[in-house]
XYZ file of C-alpha atoms in Angstrom:
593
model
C -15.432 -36.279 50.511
C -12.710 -33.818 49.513
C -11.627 -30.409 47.838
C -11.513 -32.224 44.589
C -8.722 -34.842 44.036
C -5.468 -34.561 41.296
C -6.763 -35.039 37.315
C -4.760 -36.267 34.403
C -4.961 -34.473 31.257
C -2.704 -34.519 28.110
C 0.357 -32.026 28.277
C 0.324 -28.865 27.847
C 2.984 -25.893 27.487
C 3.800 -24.525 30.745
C 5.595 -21.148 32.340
C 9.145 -21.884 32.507
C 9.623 -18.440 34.900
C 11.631 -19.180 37.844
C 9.363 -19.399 40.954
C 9.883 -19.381 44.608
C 8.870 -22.040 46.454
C 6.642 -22.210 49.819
C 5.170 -25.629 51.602
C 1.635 -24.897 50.822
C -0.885 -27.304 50.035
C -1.778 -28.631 46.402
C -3.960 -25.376 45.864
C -0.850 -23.912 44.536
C -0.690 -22.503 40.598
C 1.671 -21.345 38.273
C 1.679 -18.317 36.209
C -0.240 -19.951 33.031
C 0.013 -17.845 29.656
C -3.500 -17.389 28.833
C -4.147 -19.303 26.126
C -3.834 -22.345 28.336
C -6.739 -21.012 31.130
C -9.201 -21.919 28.414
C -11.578 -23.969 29.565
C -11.490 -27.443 28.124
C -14.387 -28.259 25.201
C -17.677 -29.853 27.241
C -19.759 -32.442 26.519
C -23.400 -32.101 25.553
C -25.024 -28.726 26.463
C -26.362 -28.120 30.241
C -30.225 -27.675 30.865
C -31.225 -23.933 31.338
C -29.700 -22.441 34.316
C -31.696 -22.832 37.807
C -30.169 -19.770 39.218
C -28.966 -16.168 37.975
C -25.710 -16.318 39.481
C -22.709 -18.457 40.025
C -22.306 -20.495 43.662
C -18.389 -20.582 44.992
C -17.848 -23.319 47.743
C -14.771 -22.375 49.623
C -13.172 -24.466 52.676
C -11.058 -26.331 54.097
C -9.466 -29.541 52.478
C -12.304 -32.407 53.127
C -14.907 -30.089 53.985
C -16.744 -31.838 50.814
C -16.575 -28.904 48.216
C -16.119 -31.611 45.204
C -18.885 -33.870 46.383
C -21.212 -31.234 47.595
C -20.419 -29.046 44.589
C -21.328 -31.914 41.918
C -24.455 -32.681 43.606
C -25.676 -28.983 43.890
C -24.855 -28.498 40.094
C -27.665 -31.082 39.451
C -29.689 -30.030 41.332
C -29.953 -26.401 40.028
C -29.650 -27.501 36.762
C -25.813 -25.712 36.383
C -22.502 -27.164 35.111
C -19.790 -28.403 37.796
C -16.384 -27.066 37.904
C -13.118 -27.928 40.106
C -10.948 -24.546 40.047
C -7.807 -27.295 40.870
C -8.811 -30.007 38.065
C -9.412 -27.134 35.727
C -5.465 -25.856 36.437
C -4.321 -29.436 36.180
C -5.780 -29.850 32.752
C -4.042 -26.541 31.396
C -1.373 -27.607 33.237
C -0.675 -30.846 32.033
C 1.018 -31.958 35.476
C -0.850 -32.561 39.040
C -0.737 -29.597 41.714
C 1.632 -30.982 43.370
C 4.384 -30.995 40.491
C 3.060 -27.346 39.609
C 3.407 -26.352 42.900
C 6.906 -27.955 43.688
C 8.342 -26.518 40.294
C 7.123 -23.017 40.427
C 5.877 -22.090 43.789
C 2.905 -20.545 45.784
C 2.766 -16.735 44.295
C 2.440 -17.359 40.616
C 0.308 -20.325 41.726
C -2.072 -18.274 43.096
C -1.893 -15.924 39.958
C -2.619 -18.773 37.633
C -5.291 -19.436 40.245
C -7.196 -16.253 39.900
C -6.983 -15.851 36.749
C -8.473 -19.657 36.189
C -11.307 -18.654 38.493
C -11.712 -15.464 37.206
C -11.947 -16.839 33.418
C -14.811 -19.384 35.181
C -16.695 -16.927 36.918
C -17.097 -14.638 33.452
C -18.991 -17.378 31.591
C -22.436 -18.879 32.288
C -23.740 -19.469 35.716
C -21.807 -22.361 37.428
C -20.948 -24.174 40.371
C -17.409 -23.716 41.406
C -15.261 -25.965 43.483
C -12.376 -23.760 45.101
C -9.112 -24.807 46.593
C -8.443 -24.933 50.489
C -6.362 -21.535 49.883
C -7.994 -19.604 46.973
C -10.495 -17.646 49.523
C -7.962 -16.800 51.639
C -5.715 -14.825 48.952
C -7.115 -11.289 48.738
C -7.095 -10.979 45.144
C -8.977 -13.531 44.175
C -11.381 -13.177 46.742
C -12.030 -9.694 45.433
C -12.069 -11.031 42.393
C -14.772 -13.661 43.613
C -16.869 -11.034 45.004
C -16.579 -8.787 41.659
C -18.312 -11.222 39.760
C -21.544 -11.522 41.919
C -21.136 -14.956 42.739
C -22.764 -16.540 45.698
C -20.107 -17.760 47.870
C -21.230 -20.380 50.459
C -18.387 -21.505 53.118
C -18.809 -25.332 54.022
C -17.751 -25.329 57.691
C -16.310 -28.542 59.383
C -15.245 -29.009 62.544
C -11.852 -30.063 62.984
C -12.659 -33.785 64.293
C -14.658 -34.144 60.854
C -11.998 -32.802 58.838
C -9.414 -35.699 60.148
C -11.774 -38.587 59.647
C -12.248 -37.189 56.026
C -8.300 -36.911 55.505
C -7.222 -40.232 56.913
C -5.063 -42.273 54.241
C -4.320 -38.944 52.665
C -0.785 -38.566 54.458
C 1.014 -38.853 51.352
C -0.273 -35.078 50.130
C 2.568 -32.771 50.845
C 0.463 -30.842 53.612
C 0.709 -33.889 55.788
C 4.152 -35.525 55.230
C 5.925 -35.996 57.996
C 3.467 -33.606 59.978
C 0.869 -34.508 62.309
C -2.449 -33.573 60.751
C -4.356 -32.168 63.639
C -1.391 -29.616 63.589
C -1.787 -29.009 60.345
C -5.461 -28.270 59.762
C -5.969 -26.046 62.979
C -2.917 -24.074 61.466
C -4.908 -23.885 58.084
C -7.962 -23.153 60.276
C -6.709 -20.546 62.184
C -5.181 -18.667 58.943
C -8.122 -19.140 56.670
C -11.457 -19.331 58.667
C -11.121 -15.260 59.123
C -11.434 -15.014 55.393
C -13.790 -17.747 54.631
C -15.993 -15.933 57.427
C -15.963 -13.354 54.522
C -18.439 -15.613 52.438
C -22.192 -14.809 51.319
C -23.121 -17.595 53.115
C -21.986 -20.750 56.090
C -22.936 -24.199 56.310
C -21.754 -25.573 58.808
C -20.910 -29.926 57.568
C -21.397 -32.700 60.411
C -20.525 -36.544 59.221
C -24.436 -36.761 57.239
C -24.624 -37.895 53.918
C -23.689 -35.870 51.474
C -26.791 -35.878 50.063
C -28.519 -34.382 53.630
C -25.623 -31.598 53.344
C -26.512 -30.908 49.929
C -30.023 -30.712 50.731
C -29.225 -28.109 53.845
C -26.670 -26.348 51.419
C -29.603 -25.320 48.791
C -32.361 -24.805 51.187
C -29.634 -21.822 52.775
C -29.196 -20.468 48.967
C -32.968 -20.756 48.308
C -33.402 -18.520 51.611
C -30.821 -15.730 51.258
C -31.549 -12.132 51.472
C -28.797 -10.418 50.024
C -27.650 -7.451 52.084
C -28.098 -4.523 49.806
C -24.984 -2.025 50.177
C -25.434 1.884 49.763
C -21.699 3.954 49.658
C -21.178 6.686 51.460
C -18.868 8.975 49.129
C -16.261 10.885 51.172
C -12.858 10.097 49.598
C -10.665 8.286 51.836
C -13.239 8.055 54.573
C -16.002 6.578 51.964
C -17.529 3.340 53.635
C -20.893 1.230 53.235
C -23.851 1.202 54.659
C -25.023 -2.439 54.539
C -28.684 -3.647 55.362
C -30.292 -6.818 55.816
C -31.649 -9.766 57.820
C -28.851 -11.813 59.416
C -25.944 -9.220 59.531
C -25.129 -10.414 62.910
C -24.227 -13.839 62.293
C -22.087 -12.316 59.542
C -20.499 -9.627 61.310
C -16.741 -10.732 61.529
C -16.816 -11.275 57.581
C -18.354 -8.042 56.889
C -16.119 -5.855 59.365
C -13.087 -7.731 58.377
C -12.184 -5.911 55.224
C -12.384 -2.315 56.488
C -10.703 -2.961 59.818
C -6.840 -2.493 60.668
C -6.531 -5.118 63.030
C -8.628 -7.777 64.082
C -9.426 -6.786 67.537
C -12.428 -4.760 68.617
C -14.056 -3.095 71.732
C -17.785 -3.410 72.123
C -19.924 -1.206 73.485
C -23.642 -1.789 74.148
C -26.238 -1.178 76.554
C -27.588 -3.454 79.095
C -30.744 -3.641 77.319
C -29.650 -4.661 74.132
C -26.494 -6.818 75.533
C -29.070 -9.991 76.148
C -30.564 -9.952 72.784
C -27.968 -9.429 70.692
C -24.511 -9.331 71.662
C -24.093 -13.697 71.239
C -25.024 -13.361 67.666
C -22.605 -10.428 67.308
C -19.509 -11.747 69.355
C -20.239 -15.713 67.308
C -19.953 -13.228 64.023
C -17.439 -12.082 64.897
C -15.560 -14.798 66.594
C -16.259 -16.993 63.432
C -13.844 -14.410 61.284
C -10.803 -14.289 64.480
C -11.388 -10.980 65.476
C -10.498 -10.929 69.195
C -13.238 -8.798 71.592
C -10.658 -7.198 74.139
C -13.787 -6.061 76.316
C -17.684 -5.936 75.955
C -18.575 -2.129 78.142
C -22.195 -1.923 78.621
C -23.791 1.209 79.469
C -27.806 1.914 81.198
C -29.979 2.279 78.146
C -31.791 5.530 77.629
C -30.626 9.116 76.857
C -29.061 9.704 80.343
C -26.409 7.543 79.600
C -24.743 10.434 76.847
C -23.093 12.422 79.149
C -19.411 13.130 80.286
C -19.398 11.324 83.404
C -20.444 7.488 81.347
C -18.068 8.729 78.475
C -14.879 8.673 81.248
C -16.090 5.168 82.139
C -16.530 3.817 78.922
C -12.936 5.182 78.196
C -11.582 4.106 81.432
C -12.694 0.576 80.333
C -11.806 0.551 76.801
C -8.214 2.222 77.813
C -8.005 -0.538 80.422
C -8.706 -3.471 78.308
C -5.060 -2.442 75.855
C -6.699 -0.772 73.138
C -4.525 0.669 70.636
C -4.652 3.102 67.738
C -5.409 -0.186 65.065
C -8.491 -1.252 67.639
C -11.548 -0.554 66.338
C -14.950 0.338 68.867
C -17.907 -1.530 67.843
C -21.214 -0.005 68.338
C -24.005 -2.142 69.091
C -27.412 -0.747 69.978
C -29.739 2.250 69.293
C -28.296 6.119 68.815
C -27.591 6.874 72.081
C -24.688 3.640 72.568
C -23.751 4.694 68.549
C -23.554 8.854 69.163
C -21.360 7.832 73.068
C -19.276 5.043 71.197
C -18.571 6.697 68.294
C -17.443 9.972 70.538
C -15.458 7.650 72.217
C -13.723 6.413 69.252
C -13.423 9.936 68.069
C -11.820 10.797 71.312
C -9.487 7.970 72.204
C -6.036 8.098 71.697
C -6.718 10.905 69.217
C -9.151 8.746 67.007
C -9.983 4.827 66.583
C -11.697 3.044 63.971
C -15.015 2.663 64.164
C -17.927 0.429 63.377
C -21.860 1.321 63.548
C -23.443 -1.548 64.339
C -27.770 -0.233 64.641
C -30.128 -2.525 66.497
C -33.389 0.231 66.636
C -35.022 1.505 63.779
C -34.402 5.256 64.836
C -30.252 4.036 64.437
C -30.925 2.357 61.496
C -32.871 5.243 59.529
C -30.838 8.158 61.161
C -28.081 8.396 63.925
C -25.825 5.749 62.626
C -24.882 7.138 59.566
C -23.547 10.406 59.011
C -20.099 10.403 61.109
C -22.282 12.865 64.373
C -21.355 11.758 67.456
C -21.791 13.309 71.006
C -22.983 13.991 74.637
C -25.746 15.918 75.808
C -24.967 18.924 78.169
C -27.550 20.300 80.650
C -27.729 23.200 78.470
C -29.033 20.808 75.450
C -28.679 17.980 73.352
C -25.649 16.982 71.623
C -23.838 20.155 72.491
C -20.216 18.463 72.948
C -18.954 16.149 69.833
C -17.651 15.283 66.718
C -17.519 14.156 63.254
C -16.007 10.734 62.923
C -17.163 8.823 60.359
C -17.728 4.926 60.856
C -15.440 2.045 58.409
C -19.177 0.616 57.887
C -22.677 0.348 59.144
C -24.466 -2.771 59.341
C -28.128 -2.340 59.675
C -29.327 -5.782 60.805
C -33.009 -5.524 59.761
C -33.587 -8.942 62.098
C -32.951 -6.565 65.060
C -35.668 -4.398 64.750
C -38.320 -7.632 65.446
C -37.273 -7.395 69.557
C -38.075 -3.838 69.573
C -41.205 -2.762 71.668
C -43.795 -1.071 70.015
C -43.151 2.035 71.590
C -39.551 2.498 70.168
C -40.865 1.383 66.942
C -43.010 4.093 66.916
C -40.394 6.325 68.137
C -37.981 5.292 65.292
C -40.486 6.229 62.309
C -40.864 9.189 63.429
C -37.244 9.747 61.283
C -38.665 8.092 58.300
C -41.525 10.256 58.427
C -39.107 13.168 58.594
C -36.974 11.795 55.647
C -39.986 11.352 53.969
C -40.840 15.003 53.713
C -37.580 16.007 52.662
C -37.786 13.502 50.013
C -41.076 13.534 48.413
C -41.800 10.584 47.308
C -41.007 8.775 50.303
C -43.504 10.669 52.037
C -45.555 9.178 49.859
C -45.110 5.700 50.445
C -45.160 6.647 54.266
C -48.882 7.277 54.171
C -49.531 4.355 52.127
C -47.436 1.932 53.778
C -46.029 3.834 57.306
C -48.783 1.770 59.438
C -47.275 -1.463 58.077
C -44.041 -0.263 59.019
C -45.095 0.515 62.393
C -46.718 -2.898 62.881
C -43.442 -4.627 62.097
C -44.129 -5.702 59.008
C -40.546 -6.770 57.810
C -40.685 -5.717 54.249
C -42.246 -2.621 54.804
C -39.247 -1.673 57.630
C -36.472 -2.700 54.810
C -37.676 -0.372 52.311
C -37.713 2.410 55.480
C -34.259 1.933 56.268
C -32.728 1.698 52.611
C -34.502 4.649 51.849
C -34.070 6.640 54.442
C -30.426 5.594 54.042
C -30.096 6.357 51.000
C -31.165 9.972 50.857
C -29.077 10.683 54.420
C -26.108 9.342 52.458
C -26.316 12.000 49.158
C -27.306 14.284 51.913
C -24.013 13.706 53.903
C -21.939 13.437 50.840
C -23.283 17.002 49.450
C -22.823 18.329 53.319
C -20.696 16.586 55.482
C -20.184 18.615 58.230
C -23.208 21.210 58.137
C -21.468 23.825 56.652
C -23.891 25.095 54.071
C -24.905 28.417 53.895
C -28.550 27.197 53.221
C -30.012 24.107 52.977
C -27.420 21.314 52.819
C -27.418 18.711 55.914
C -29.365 21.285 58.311
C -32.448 20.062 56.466
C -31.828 16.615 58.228
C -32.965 18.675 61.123
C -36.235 19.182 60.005
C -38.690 19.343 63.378
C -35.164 18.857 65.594
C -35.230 22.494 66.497
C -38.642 21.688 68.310
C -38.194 18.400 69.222
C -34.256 18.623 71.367
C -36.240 21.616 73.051
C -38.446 19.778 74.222
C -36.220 16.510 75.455
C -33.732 18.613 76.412
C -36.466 20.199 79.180
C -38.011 16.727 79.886
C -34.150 16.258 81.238
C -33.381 12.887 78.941
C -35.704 10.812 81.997
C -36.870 8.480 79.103
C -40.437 10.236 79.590
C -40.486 11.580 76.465
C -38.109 9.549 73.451
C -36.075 11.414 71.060
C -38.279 10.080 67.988
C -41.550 11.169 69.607
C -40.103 14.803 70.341
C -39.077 14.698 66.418
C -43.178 13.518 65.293
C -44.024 16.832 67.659
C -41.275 18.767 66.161
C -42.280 17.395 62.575
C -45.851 19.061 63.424
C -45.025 22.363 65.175
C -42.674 22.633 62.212
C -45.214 22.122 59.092
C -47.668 24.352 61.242
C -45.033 27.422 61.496
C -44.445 26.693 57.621
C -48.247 27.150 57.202
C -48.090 30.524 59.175
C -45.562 32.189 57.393
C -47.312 31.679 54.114
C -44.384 28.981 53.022
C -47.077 26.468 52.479
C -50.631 25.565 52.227
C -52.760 24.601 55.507
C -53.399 21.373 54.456
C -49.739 19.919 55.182
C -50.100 20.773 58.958
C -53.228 18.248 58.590
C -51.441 15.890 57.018
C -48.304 15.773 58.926
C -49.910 15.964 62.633
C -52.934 13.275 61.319
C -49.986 10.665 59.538
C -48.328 10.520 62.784
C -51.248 10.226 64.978
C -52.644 7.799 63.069
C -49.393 5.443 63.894
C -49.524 6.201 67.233
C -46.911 8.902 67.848
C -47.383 12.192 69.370
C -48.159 14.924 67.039
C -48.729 17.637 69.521
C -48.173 19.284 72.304
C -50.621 18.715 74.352
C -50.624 15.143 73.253
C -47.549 14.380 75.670
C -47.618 13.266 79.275
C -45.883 16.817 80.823
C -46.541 20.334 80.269
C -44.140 22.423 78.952
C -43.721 26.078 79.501
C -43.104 28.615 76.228
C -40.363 30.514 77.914
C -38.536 27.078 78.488
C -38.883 26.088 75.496
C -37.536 29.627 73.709
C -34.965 29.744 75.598
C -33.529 26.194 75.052
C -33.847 26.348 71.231
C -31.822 29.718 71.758
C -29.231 27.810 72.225
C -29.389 25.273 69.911
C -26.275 24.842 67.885
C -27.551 25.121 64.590
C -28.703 29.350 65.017
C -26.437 31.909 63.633
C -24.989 34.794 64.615
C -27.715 35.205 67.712
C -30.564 34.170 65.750
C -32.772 30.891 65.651
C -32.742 28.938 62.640
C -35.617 26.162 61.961
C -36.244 23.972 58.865
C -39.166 24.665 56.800
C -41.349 23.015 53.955
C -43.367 24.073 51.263
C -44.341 20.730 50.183
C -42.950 17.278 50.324
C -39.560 17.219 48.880
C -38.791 21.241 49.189
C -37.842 22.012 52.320
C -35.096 25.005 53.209
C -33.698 26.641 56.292
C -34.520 29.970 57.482
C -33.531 32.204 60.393
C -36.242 35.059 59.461
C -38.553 33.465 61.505
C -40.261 36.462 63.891
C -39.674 35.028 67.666
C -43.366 35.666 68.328
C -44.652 33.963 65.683
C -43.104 31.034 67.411
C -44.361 31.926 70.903
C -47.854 31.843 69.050
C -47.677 28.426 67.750
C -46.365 27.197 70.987
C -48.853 28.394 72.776
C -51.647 27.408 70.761
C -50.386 23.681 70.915
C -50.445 23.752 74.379
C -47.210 25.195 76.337
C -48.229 27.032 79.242
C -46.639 30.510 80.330
């Protein structure tokens, strides 16, 4: 089994532009005018495509992308294509001659324009050469289309059995082919990590590999990829099952250099951090250290943000190494003010395993340490080059951080409207873990932070604008902030409390009708959060609780401002909010004093 093997076809005009040369392999092209990438005439027509879209094997020479390729087009039904054969018939001459005469860089031009052509007719399956994947362009190209790209992955011992007797292919002459490959390796696996999908090829039958190869395409979830609009600073917020696996190939793009600090928590470190460091192994990004940090909220504050900076300092960073996030908001909001802080700023990569990460913290560019005088009160904006929102993640959770993390859906719910909807149809499924009920939470709730952020980046509305993402916050970092971060109380279960004391003070000043205070505390109780007051596990006194929302850093000018709603969907922020009416409510929910 091979990449495809050399084709005769009758001659054809050719380029006569003077090209440089480079000792490449025979996926080399010429610059071909275009009336000679037309595709040759084909025999009788194909049965009715299996598939909506277009599979792309890419590889390494003898990984089997001709033999797997031709038995996968039968079997979905789809015509077969070699990219190389197809420039050897315009051609009129075998890569090699093409390659010798005019040289790698128009190769690769007549290359992607070939594949391109390919890719813009009828579903197909396309055979690629060993270095098409690995050239930018027509990997972007590749992508453009919306073809599936699946990378068959051999180890290097299975790519020299499947070579032998093929020393005579300029690659190998007069080289030793275990050199040669694990160069090739080492220069193209990063990009082929880039593909939708990997299979990795042991010496079975190609019929077993072509078997494995469709069962992977039949399972795919495509990642679904919301932008985040902000100019030069615009990235992607990408969600799905299996991110992790995928990491390096996703990262890869957006990063400056292919070397990365990690930072986790000791929690999340055993359940997650193989899959992420195989990701990104698989696409040579080098991991110059893994820092973990104790899980919970006590863990943002200046004395772990010297250590983690100590480490990451200490490992050789430099202003092209990007921090990797990996684990709920408080590792994202302490990394991420890391990155923003280190050597003046370093890239940075949100990488969300809870749901409250997922749905919130991660995106938005807020990052920060809590002070003893309240939450978040030292940080900065520094947007991330991507999130990836690994829906598989959120199955280790325990219930209780579950809970915690819908707490934000519920919130982005009622600034939405319709989502607030489909959070008392479908919020209990969410909570139980159903998976397709916690995808539709996160892309949502994604979705509307990102036009949110966009409108608002850094809160500087007059009205409205990205304070309303603070909708029951006011409450709810009040109250954490006076549990002292001890992990008695969760940051999403202070926002269901918040959400509630919010909706009721809405009711109060006449901004909306009782019922939502019903609706609001009984949706959340009925998942299992806190709603109330007097529904958590410590009292709280009213002048503690004034005074540490006095200082909260979204008031103005000396006076409190909180987020209220009128309904689902109209929400607004307002700092003529009489302090006693506040005192009331708290008191009637069950602070003390």
């Amino acid at each position: 089994m091979g990449c495809g093997t050399s084709g005769q076809a009758a001659p054809s005009r050719t380029s006569g532009s003077v090209l440089a040369s480079a000792p490449v392999s025979r996926n080399s092209a010429l610059d071909l005018p275009d009336e000679e990438l037309l595709l040759p005439p084909q025999a009788d027509a194909q049965p009715p495509p299996a598939v909506a879209h277009s599979v792309v094997l890419v590889g390494m020479p003898g990984a089997g992308k001709t033999a797997i390729g031709k038995r996968l087009a039968a079997r979905l039904g789809l015509p077969f294509r070699d990219a190389d054969a197809e420039i050897e018939a315009a051609a009129g001459m075998p890569i090699t001659e093409i390659f010798a005469r005019y040289g790698e860089p128009h190769f690769r031009d007549g290359e992607r324009r070939v594949i391109t052509r390919l890719l813009a007719g009828p579903p197909l399956v396309l055979a690629t050469g060993g270095g098409a994947f690995a050239d930018a362009a027509t990997r972007a190209a590749i992508k453009a289309s919306g073809a599936r790209t699946l990378w068959l992955r051999c180890s290097i011992a299975t790519l020299l059995r499947r070579v032998a007797g093929r020393e005579h292919r300029p690659m190998f002459l007069n080289a030793d082919p275990a050199e040669v490959l694990q160069r090739l390796m080492t220069a193209r696996h990063p990009f082929y990590a880039e593909a939708d999908l990997t299979v990795t090829c042991t010496d079975e039958s190609p019929e077993v590999t072509t078997r494995r190869v469709q069962d992977a395409l039949d399972a795919v979830v495509p990642p679904r990829r919301l932008p985040v609009g902000l100019g030069d600073r615009s990235y992607d917020v990408v969600v799905g099952p299996g991110l992790l696996s995928r990491a390096g190939g996703l990262i890869g793009p957006v990063l400056p250099a292919r070397r990365v600090v990690v930072i986790t928590d000791s929690a999340v470190a055993p359940l997650h951090l193989p899959a992420l460091r195989a990701g990104l192994e698989a696409a040579g990004i080098a991991i110059l250290a893994e820092v973990a940090v104790p899980p919970g909220e006590a863990s943002k504050d200046f004395s772990r943000l010297q250590e983690v900076l100590e480490q990451m300092l200490g490992a050789g960073v430099d202003r092209r190494t990007a921090v990797v996030a990996l684990g709920g908001g408080v590792v994202g909001d302490l990394a991420g003010f890391a990155a923003a802080v280190a050597m003046r700023g370093l890239p940075f990569v949100q990488v969300p395993t809870t749901l409250l990460a997922q749905v919130d913290s991660s995106v938005g560019g807020k990052t920060g340490v809590n002070l003893k005088a309240g939450k978040n009160l030292a940080g900065a904006f520094h947007q991330p080059r991507i999130v990836l929102a690994d829906t598989d993640t959120l199955a280790t959770l325990p219930l209780r951080e579950l809970r915690a993390g819908y707490a934000e859906v519920a919130k982005h719910g009622l600034l939405e409207g319709a989502l607030w909807d489909w959070c008392e149809t479908h919020g209990a499924a969410a909570v139980a873990g159903e998976a397709d009920a916690l995808t539709h939470a996160v892309l949502e709730s994604c979705r509307l932070k990102a036009s949110v952020v966009v409108a608002d980046e850094r809160e500087e509305s007059a009205e409205g604008g990205r304070a309303l993402l603070n909708l029951g916050h006011t409450f709810g970092h009040a109250l954490e902030a006076e549990a002292g971060f001890d992990g008695t109380l969760l940051h999403g279960e202070a926002v269901a409390v918040g959400l509630g004391l919010a909706a009721s003070l809405s009711a109060r000043l006449g901004h909306c009708s009782q019922e939502w205070p019903s609706r609001v505390i009984g949706h959340l109780a009925a998942v299992g959060l806190p709603a109330r007051i007097a529904d958590l596990p410590r009292r709280f006194t009213i002048d503690a609780l004034m005074g540490r929302m006095a200082k909260d850093k979204k008031n103005r000018d000396g006076q409190m401002r909180f987020v209220l709603m009128r309904g689902a969907g109209d929400c607004f922020t307002s700092s003529e909010v009489p302090a006693e009416a506040v005192t009331a409510l708290l008191r009637d929910e069950g602070a003390t004093g």
